[in-house]
Short mmCIF file of C-alpha atoms in Angstrom, two decimals:
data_model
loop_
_atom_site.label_atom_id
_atom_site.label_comp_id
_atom_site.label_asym_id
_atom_site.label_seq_id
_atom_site.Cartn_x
_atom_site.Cartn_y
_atom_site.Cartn_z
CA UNK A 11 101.61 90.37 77.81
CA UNK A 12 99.65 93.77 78.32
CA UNK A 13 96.46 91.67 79.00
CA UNK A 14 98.47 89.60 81.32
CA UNK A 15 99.40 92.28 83.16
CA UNK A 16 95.95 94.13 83.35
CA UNK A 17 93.98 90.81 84.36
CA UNK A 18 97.07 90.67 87.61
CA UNK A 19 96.62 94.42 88.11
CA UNK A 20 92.49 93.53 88.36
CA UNK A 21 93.26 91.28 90.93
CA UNK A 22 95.82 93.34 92.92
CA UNK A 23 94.55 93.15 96.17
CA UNK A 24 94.56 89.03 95.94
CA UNK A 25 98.49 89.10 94.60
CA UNK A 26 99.22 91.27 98.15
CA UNK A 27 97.81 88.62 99.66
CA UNK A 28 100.04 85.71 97.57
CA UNK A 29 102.81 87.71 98.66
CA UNK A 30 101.90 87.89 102.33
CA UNK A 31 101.56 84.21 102.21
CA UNK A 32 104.74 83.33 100.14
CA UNK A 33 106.33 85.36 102.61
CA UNK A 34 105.38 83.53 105.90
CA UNK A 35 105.83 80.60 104.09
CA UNK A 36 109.35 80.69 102.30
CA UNK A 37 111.64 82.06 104.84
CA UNK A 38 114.46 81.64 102.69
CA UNK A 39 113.50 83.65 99.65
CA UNK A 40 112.58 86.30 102.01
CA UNK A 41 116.11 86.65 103.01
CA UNK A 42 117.18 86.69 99.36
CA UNK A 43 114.63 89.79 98.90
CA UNK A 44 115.55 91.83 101.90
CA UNK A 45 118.65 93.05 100.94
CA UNK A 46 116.47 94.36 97.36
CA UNK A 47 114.03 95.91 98.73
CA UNK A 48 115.23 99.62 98.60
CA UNK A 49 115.36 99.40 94.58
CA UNK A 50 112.11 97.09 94.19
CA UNK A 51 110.73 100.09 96.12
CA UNK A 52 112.13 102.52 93.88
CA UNK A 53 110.74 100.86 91.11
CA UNK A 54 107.46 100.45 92.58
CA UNK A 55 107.34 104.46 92.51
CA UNK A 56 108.68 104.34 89.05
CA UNK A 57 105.71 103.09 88.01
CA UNK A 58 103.52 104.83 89.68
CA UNK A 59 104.58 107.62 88.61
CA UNK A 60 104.10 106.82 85.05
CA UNK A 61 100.81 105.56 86.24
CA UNK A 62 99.52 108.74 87.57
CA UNK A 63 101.54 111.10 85.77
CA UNK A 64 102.66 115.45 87.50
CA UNK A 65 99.83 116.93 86.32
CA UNK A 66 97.06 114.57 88.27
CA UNK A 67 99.82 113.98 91.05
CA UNK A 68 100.09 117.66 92.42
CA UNK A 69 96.72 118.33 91.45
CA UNK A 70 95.58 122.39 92.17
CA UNK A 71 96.76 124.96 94.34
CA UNK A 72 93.97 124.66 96.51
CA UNK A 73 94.95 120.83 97.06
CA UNK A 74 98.31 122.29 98.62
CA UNK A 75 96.72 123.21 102.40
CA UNK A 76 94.73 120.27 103.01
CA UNK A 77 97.34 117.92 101.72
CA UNK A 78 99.75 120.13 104.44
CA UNK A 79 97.69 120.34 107.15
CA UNK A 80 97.03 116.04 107.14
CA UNK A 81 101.43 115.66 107.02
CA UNK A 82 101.74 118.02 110.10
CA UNK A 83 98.84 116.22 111.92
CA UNK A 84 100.00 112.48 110.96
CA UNK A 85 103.46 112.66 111.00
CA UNK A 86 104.42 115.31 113.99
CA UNK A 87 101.16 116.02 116.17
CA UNK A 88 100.07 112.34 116.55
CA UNK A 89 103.44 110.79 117.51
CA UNK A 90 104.34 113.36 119.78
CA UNK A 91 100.85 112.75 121.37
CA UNK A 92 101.54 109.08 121.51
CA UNK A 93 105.22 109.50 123.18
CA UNK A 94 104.02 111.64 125.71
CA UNK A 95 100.95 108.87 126.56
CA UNK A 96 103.21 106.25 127.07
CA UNK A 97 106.07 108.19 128.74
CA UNK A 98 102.98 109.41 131.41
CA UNK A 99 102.55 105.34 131.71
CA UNK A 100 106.20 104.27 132.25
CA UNK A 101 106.33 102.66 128.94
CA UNK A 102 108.71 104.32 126.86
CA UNK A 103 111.36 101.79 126.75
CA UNK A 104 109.33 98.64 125.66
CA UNK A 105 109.82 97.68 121.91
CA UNK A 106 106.59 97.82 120.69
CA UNK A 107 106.46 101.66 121.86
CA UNK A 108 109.33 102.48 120.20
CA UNK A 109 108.30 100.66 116.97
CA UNK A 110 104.56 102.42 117.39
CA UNK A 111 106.43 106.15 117.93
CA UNK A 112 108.65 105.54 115.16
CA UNK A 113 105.60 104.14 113.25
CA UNK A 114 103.66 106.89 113.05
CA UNK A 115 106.41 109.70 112.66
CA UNK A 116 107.12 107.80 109.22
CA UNK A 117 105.67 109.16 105.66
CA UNK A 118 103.51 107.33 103.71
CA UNK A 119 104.12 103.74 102.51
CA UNK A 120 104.99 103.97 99.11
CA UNK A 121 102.47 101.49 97.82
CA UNK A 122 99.78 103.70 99.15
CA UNK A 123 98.80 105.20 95.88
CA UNK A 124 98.70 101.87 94.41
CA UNK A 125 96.51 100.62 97.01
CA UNK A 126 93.88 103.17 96.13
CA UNK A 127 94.04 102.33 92.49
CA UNK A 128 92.62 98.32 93.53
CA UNK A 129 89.76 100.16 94.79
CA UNK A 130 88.78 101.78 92.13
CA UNK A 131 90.09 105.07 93.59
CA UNK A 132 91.82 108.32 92.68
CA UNK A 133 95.63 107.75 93.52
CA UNK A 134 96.30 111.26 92.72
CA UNK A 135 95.51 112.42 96.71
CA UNK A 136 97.84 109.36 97.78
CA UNK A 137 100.55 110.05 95.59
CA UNK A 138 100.31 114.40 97.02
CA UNK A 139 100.53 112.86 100.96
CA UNK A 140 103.31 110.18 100.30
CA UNK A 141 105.72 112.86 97.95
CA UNK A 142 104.90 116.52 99.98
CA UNK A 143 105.35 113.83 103.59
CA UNK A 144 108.45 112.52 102.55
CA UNK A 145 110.04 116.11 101.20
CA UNK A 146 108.74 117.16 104.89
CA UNK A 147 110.10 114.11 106.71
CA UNK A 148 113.28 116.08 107.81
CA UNK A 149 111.38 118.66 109.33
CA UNK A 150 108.29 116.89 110.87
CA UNK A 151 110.21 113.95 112.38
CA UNK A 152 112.79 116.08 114.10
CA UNK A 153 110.94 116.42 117.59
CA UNK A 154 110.09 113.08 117.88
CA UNK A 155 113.72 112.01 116.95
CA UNK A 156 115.00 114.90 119.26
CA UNK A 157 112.61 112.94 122.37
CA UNK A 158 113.47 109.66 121.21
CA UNK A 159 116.98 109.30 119.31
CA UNK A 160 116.39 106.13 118.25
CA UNK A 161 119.73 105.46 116.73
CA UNK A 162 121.66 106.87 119.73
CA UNK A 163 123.50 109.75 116.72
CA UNK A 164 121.70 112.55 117.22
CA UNK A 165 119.12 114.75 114.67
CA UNK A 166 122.17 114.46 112.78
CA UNK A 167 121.40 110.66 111.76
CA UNK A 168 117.85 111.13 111.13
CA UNK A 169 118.49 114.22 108.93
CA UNK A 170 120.76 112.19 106.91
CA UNK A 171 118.49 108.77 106.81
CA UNK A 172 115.36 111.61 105.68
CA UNK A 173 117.36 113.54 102.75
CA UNK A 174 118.40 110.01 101.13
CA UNK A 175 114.88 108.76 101.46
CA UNK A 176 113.73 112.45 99.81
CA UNK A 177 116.00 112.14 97.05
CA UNK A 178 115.93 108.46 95.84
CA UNK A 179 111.92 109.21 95.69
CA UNK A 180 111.52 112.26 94.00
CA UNK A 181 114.22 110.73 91.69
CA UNK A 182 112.19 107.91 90.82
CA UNK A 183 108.93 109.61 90.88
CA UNK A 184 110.39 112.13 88.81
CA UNK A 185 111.75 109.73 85.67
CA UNK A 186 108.13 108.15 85.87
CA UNK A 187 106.56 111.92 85.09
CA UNK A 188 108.65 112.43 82.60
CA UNK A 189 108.89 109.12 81.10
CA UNK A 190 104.73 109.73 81.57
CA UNK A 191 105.42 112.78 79.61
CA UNK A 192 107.07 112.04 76.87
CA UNK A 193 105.16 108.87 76.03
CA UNK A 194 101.46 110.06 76.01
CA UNK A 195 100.65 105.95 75.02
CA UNK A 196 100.90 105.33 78.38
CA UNK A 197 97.71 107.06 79.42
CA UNK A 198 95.57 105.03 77.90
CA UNK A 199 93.38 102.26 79.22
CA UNK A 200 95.31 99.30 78.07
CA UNK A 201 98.80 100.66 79.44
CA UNK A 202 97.41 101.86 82.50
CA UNK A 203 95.97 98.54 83.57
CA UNK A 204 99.43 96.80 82.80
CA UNK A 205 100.84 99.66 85.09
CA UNK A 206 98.50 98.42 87.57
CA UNK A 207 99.54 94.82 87.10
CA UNK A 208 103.53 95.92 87.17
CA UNK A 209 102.77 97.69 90.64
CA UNK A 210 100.53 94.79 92.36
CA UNK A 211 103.28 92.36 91.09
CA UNK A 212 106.52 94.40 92.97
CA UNK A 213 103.91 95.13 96.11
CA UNK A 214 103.92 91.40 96.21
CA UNK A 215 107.84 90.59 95.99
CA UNK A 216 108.52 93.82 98.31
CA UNK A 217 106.02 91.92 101.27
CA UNK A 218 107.86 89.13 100.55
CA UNK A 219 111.24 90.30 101.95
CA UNK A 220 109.84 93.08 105.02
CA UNK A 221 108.70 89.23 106.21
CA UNK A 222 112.08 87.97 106.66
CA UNK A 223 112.13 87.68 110.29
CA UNK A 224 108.71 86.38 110.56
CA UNK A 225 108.85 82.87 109.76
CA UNK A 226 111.57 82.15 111.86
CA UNK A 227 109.81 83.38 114.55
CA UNK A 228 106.73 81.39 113.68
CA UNK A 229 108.46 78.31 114.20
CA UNK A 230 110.92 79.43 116.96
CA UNK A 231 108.14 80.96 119.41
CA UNK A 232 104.81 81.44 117.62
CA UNK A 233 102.74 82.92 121.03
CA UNK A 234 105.19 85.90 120.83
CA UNK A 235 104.92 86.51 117.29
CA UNK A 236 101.07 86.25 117.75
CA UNK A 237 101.24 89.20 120.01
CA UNK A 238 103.16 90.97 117.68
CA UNK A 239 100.55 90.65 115.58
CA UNK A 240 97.42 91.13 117.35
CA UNK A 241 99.12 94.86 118.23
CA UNK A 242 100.31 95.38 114.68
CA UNK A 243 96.52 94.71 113.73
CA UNK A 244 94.97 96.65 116.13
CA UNK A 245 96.97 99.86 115.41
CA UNK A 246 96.68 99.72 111.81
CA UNK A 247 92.87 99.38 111.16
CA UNK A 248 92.22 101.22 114.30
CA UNK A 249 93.90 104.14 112.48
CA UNK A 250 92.56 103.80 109.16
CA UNK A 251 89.01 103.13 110.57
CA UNK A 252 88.66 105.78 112.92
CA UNK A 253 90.62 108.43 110.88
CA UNK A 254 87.68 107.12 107.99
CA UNK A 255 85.08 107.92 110.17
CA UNK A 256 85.86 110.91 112.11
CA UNK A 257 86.46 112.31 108.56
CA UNK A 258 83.48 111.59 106.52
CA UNK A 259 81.71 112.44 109.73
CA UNK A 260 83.31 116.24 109.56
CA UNK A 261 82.36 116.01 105.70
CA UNK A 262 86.04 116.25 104.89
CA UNK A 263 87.92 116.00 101.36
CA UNK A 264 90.21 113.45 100.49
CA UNK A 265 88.70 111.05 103.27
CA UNK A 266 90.05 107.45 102.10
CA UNK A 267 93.68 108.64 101.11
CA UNK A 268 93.50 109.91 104.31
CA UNK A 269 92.72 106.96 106.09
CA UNK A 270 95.37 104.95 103.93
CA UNK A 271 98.18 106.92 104.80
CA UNK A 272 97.09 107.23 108.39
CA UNK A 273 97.76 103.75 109.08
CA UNK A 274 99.91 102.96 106.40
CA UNK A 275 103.74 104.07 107.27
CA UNK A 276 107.05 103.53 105.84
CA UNK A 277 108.38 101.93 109.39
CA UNK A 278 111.06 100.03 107.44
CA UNK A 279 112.88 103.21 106.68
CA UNK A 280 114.12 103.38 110.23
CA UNK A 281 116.20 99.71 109.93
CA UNK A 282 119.05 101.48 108.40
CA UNK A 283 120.14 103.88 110.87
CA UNK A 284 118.85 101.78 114.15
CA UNK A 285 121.49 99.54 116.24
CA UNK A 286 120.98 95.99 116.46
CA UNK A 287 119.44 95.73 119.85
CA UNK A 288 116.46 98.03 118.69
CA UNK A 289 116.35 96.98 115.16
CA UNK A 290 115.92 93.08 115.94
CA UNK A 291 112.53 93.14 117.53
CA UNK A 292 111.44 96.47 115.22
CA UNK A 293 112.00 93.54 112.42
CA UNK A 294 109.46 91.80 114.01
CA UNK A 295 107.00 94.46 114.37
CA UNK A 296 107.89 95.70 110.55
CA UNK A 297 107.01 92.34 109.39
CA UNK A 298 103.83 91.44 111.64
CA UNK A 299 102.85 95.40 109.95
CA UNK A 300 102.88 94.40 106.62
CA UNK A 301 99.66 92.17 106.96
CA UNK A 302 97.26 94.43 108.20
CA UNK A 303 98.67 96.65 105.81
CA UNK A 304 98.60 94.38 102.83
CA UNK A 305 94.84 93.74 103.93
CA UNK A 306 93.83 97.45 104.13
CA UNK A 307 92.49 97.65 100.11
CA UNK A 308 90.69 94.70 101.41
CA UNK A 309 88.91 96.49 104.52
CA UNK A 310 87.91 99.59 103.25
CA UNK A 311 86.63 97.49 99.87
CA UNK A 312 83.96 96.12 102.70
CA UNK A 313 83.38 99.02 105.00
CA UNK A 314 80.02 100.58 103.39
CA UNK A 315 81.07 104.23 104.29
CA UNK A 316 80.97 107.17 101.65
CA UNK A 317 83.95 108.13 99.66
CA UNK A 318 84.88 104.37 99.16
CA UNK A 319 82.95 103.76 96.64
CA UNK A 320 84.66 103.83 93.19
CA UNK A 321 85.35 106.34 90.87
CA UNK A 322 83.55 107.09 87.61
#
């Protein structure tokens, strides 16, 4: 069973892409998964947090500013740069701005970490942006909720949506430490490529249900959805690959977490707290996300840029 789950976890970045395809291609299981994905995601950062354990996640003291300074830039100074570039072009109210706005404002996707492990990579840096983002969400979403109020309630809504979000991660995060903790087994090779295996495996059921309102839309009106997805493309790896090489260019630390997170987002937070007639075509845009995003271990595998190239 371990080496079962060590040969999947070796070939994690090919069982994101199963997943993307099972999802496109059974729209009904998707559906089935949807309403699961909050606790397959909690899971997910179970195990990575037995994977990478408090002591590597936090790292030093001296990791605290950089990790900072990236959350405020990312996740407050981008997206309100954004907003105000399309409000100065009159496009404020189209979907895909709204989605893009909201996009960026978001933490880290939660897989994030995991996606550095299929390179080869330190998830430790990952695992610092997604927890410290998400404990800041409250705080550095609340101007771009106070321009945009994207469920029509107020701060009050998004405050509420960002604490729940804090808490059921640093819940799950937490039992993984300890559970890390008090079974020192689990740092060894063996158990840490099964790890590996359990977290490609729930990547590839979580895909599987953020794609529920794709193939529908495949078969209803596939030009639409194919502009959908040439934007959701676009954004993403012109995110990660520019944030890559503006920072290796600058000589900065922590370059290829960096990059992850900078196009990676957890977009599908937003669907709980969004009305129906902004939600619907978000779906859309949440799902036609999930491939470039699924593909990212696969892009910055090929880019032959420094600080991508494995770990010792």
């Amino acid at each position: 069973m371990l080496s079962a789950l060590s040969w999947i976890g070796a070939q994690g970045r090919y069982c994101l892409i199963a997943g993307l395809c099972l999802g496109l291609l059974a729209p009904g299981l998707a559906e089935v998964i949807r309403p699961w994905i909050g606790t397959l995601v909690a899971l997910l950062l179970l195990v990575t947090g037995i994977r990478i354990g408090a002591r590597q996640a936090f790292g030093e003291r001296r990791d605290l500013w950089p990790t900072l300074v990236r959350i405020a830039a990312f996740q407050t100074v981008l997206p309100l740069i954004v907003i105000a570039a399309f409000a100065l072009a009159g496009l404020s109210h189209f979907p895909l701005a709204i989605a893009v706005s909201l996009m960026l404002a978001a933490p880290s996707l939660t897989g994030a970490p995991n996606f550095a492990i299929m390179m080869g990579l330190d998830p430790a840096p990952g695992m610092r942006l997604l927890v410290m983002g998400t404990a800041l969400f409250p705080l550095t979403a609340l101007p771009v909720f106070l321009i945009l109020d994207p469920a029509g309630g107020g701060v009050i809504s998004g405050i509420t949506l960002s604490l729940g979000l804090l808490l059921a991660i640093l819940t799950s995060v937490g039992v993984g430490f300890a559970i890390r903790h008090l079974v020192p087994r689990l740092a060894e090779t063996q158990m840490q490529g099964a790890l590996d295996g359990c977290a490609a495996l729930l990547l590839a059921i979580v895909v599987v249900g953020l794609m529920s309102a794709i193939g529908p839309l495949l078969r209803n009106d596939p030009l639409v959805l194919l502009l959908w997805l040439l934007a959701a493309l676009a954004i993403n790896f012109g995110l990660v690959v520019v944030t890559l090489r503006l920072f290796n260019r600058a000589r900065l630390a922590m370059a290829v977490p960096t990059a992850i997170y900078a196009g990676n987002r957890n977009i599908a937070l937003f669907l709980i707290v969004l009305p129906d007639e902004i939600a619907a075509p978000l779906m859309i845009f949440v799902g036609c996300y999930q491939i470039p995003m699924y593909l990212t271990p696969f892009l910055l595998a090929r880019l032959k840029m420094p600080g991508i190239e494995p770990t010792a």
